[in-house]
CSV table of C-alpha atoms in Angstrom, one decimal:
chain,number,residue,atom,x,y,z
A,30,UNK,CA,88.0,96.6,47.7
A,31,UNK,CA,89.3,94.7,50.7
A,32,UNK,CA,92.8,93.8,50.1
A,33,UNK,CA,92.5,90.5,51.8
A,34,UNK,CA,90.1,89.5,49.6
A,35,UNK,CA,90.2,86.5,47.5
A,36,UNK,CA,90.0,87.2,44.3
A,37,UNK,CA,87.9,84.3,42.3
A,38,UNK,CA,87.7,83.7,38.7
A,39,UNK,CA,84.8,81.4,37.3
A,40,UNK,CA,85.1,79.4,34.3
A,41,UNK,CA,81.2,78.2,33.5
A,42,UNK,CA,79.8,77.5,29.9
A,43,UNK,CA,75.5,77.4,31.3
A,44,UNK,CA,74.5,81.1,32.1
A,45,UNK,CA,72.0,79.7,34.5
A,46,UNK,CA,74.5,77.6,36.7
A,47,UNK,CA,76.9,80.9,36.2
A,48,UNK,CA,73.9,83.2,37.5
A,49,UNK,CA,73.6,81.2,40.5
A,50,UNK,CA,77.2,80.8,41.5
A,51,UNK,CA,77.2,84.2,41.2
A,52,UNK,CA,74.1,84.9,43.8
A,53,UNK,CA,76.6,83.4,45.6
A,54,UNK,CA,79.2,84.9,45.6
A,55,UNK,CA,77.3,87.9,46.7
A,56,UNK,CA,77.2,86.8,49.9
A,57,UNK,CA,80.2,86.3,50.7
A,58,UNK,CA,82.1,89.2,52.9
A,59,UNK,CA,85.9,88.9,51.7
A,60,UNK,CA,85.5,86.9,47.9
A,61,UNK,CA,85.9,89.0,45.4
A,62,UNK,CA,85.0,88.3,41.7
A,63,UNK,CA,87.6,89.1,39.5
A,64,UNK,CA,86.2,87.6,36.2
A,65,UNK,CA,83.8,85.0,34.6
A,66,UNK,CA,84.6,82.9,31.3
A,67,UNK,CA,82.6,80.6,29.6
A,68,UNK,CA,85.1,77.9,28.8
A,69,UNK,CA,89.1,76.9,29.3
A,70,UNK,CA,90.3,78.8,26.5
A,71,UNK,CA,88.3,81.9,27.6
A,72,UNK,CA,90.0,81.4,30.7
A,73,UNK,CA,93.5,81.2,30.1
A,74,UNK,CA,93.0,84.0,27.5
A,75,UNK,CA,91.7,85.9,30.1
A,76,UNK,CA,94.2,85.3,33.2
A,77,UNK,CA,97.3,87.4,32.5
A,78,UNK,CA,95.4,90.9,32.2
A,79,UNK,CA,93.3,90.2,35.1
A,80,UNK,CA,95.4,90.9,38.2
A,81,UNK,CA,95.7,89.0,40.9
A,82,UNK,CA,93.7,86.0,40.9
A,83,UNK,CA,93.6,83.7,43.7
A,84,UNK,CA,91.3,80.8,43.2
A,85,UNK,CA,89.7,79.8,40.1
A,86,UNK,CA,86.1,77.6,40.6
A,87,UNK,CA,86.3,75.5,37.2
A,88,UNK,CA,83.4,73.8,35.8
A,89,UNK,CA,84.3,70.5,34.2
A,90,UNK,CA,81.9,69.9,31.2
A,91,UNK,CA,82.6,72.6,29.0
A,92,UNK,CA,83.0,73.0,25.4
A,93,UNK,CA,86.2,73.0,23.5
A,94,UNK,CA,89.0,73.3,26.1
A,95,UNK,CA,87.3,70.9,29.3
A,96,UNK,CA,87.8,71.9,32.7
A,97,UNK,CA,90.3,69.3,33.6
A,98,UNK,CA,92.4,70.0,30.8
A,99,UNK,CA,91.7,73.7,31.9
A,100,UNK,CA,93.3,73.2,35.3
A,101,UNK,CA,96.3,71.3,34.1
A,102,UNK,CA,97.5,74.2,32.1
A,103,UNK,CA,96.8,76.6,34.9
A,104,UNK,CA,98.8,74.3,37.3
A,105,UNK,CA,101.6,74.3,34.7
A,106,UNK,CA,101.1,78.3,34.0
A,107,UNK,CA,100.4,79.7,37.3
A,108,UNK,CA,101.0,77.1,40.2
A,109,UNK,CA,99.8,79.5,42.7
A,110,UNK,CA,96.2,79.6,41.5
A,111,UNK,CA,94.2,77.4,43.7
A,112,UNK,CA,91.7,75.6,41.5
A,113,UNK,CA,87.8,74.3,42.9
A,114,UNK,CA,86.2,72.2,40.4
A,115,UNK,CA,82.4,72.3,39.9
A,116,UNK,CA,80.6,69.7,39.1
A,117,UNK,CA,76.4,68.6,39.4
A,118,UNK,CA,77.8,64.7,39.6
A,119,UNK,CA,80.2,62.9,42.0
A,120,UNK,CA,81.8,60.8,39.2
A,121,UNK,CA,84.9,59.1,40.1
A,122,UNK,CA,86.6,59.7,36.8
A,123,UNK,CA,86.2,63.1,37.1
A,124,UNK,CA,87.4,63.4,40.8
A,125,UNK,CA,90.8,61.3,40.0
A,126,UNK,CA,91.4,63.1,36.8
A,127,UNK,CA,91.1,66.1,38.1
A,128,UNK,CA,93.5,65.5,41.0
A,129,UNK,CA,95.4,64.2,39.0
A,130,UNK,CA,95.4,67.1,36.8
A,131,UNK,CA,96.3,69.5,39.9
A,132,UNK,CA,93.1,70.7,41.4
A,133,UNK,CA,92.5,71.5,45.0
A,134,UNK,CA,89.3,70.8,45.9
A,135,UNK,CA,86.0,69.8,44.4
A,136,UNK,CA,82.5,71.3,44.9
A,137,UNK,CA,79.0,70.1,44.1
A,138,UNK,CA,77.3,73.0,42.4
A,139,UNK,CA,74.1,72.1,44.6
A,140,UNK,CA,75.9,73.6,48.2
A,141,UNK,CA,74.8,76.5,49.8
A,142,UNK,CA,77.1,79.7,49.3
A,143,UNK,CA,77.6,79.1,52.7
A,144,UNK,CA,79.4,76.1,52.4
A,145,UNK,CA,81.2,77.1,49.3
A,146,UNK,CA,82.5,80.1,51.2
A,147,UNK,CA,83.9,77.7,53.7
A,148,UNK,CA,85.6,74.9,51.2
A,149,UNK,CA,86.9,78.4,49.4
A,150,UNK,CA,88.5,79.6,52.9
A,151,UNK,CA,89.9,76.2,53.4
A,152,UNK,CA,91.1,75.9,50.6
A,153,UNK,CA,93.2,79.1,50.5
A,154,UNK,CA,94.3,78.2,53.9
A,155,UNK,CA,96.2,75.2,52.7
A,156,UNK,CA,93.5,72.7,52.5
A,157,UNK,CA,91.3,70.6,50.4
A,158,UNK,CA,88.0,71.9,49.6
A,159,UNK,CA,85.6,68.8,49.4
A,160,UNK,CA,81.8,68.5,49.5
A,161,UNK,CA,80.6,66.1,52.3
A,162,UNK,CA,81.4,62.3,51.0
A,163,UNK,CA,83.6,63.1,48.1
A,164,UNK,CA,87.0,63.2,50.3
A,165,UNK,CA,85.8,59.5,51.5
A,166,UNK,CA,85.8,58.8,48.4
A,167,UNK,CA,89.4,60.0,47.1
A,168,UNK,CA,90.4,58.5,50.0
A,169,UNK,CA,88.7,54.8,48.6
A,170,UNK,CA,90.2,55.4,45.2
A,171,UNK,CA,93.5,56.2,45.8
A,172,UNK,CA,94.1,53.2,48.3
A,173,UNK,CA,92.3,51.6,45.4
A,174,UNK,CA,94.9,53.0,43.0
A,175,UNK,CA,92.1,54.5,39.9
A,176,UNK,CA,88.4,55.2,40.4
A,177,UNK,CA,86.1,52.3,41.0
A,178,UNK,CA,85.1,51.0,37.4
A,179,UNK,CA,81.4,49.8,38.7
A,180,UNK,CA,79.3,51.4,36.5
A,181,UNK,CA,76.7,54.1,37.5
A,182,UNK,CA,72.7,53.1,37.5
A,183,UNK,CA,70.4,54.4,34.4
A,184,UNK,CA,68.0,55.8,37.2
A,185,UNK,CA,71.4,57.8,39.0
A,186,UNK,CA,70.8,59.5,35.2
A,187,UNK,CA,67.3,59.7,35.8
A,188,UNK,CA,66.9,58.8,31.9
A,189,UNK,CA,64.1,57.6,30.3
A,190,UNK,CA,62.8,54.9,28.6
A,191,UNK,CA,63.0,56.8,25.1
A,192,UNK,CA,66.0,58.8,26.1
A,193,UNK,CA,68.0,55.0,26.3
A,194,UNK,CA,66.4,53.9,23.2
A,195,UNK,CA,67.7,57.0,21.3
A,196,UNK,CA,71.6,56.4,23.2
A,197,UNK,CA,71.1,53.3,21.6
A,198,UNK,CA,70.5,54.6,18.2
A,199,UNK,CA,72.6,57.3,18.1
A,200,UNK,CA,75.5,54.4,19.7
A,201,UNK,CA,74.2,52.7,15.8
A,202,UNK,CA,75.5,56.0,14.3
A,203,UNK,CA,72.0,56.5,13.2
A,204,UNK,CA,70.9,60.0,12.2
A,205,UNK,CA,68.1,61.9,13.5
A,206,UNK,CA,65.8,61.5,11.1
A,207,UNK,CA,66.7,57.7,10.9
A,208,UNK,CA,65.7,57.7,14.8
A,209,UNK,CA,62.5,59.4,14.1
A,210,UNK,CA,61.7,56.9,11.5
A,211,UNK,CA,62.4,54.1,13.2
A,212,UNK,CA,60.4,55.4,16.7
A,213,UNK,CA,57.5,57.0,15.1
A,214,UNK,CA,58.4,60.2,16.4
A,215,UNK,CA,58.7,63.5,14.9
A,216,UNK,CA,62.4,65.1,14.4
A,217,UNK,CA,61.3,67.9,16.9
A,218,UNK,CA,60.7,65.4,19.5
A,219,UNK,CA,63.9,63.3,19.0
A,220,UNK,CA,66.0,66.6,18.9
A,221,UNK,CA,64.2,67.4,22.6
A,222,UNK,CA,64.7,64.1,23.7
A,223,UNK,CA,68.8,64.1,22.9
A,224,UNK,CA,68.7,67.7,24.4
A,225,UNK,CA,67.4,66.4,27.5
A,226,UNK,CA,70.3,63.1,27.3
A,227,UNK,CA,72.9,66.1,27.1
A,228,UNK,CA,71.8,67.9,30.2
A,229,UNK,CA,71.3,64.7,32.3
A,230,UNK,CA,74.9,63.1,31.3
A,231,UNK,CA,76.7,66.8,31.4
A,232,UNK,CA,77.7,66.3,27.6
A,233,UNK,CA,77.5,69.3,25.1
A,234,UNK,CA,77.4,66.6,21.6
A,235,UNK,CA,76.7,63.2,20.0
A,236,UNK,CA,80.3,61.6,20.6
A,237,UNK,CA,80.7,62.7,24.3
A,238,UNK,CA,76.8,61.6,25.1
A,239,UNK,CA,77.6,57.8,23.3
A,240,UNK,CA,81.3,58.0,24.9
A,241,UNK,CA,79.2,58.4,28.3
A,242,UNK,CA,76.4,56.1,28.1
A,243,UNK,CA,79.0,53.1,26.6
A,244,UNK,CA,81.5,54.3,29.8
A,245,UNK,CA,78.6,54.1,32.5
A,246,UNK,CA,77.1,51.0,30.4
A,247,UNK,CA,73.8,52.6,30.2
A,248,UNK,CA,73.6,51.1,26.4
């Protein structure tokens, strides 16, 4: 191994996004993987046996132990660490928490592994890893003082017509069978439809997906 290589950790709870991050990675000439964790507590378990690490590219949904929360221990722990967070949204909570929490730069999973190698470089050189738009953005919010409160568009979601109705019901504290009753739909296909609401809000249960859809007013 290259001794000037940065050595990366990954904290990522979906195998698939995890698979392609590390296709990735591949690529790149002098990033080295150290290790890969599937959540913040995996992570932080994981950091004091694993040698050197130099950057750590942090998903933010993630079960248990979030990524923000993640990167404000690590901060705390091991200030050194630069930390990338990886997101598929450009959510302005998310980007002023988790400056706030420490981070130093912020990456939409979609970018090439060309353009993550460069936002990694830069960032190890001192700067501020952004993808296109997002620094504009910081720059808005913090002249702003917070993150704009205007709330994101069902159809930024790209949620259906069901998928609402069930937010709504499951904002009722309704249970699934209830919502199946009351829609004429089979359990299965309520079950299918709330998996689909997780994926397209970046929530992994009931309370975060209702939390979300109240936040964004999308019920």
């Amino acid at each position: 191994m290259n001794k000037s290589s940065i050595r990366v950790a990954i904290a990522e709870d979906n195998s698939f996004a995890l698979n392609v991050i590390l296709q990735k990675l591949k690529a790149m000439n002098d990033v080295t993987l150290a290790f890969t964790a599937n959540n913040g507590a995996d992570l932080i378990e994981k950091l004091p046996n694993s040698g050197r690490i130099d950057l750590i590219l942090m998903d933010i949904e993630m079960p248990g132990l979030n990524g923000i929360e993640t990167t404000r221990k690590i901060k705390k722990e091991y200030p050194s660490i630069k930390v990338l967070m990886l997101t598929i949204f450009e959510d302005d909570d998310n980007i002023f928490e988790s400056i706030k929490a420490g981070a130093d730069g912020y990456i939409l999973k979609e970018e090439k592994g060309t353009k993550i190698d460069q936002l990694i470089h830069e960032t190890m050189e001192g700067g501020a890893g952004m993808s296109a738009g997002i620094a504009s953005r910081v720059l808005k919010m913090l002249q702003q003082g917070g993150p704009s409160k205007a709330p994101v568009s069902k159809e930024f979601f790209e949620l259906t017509k069901r998928e609402i109705e069930i937010l709504e019901q499951l904002k009722e504290g309704l249970s699934y069978e209830r919502i199946a009753e009351n829609l004429f739909i089979s359990y299965g296909t309520v079950r299918k439809h709330i998996e689909n609401v997780y994926r397209k809000l970046q929530v992994h249960n009931k309370v975060e997906a209702v939390q979300k859809a109240i936040r964004e007013k999308l019920v």
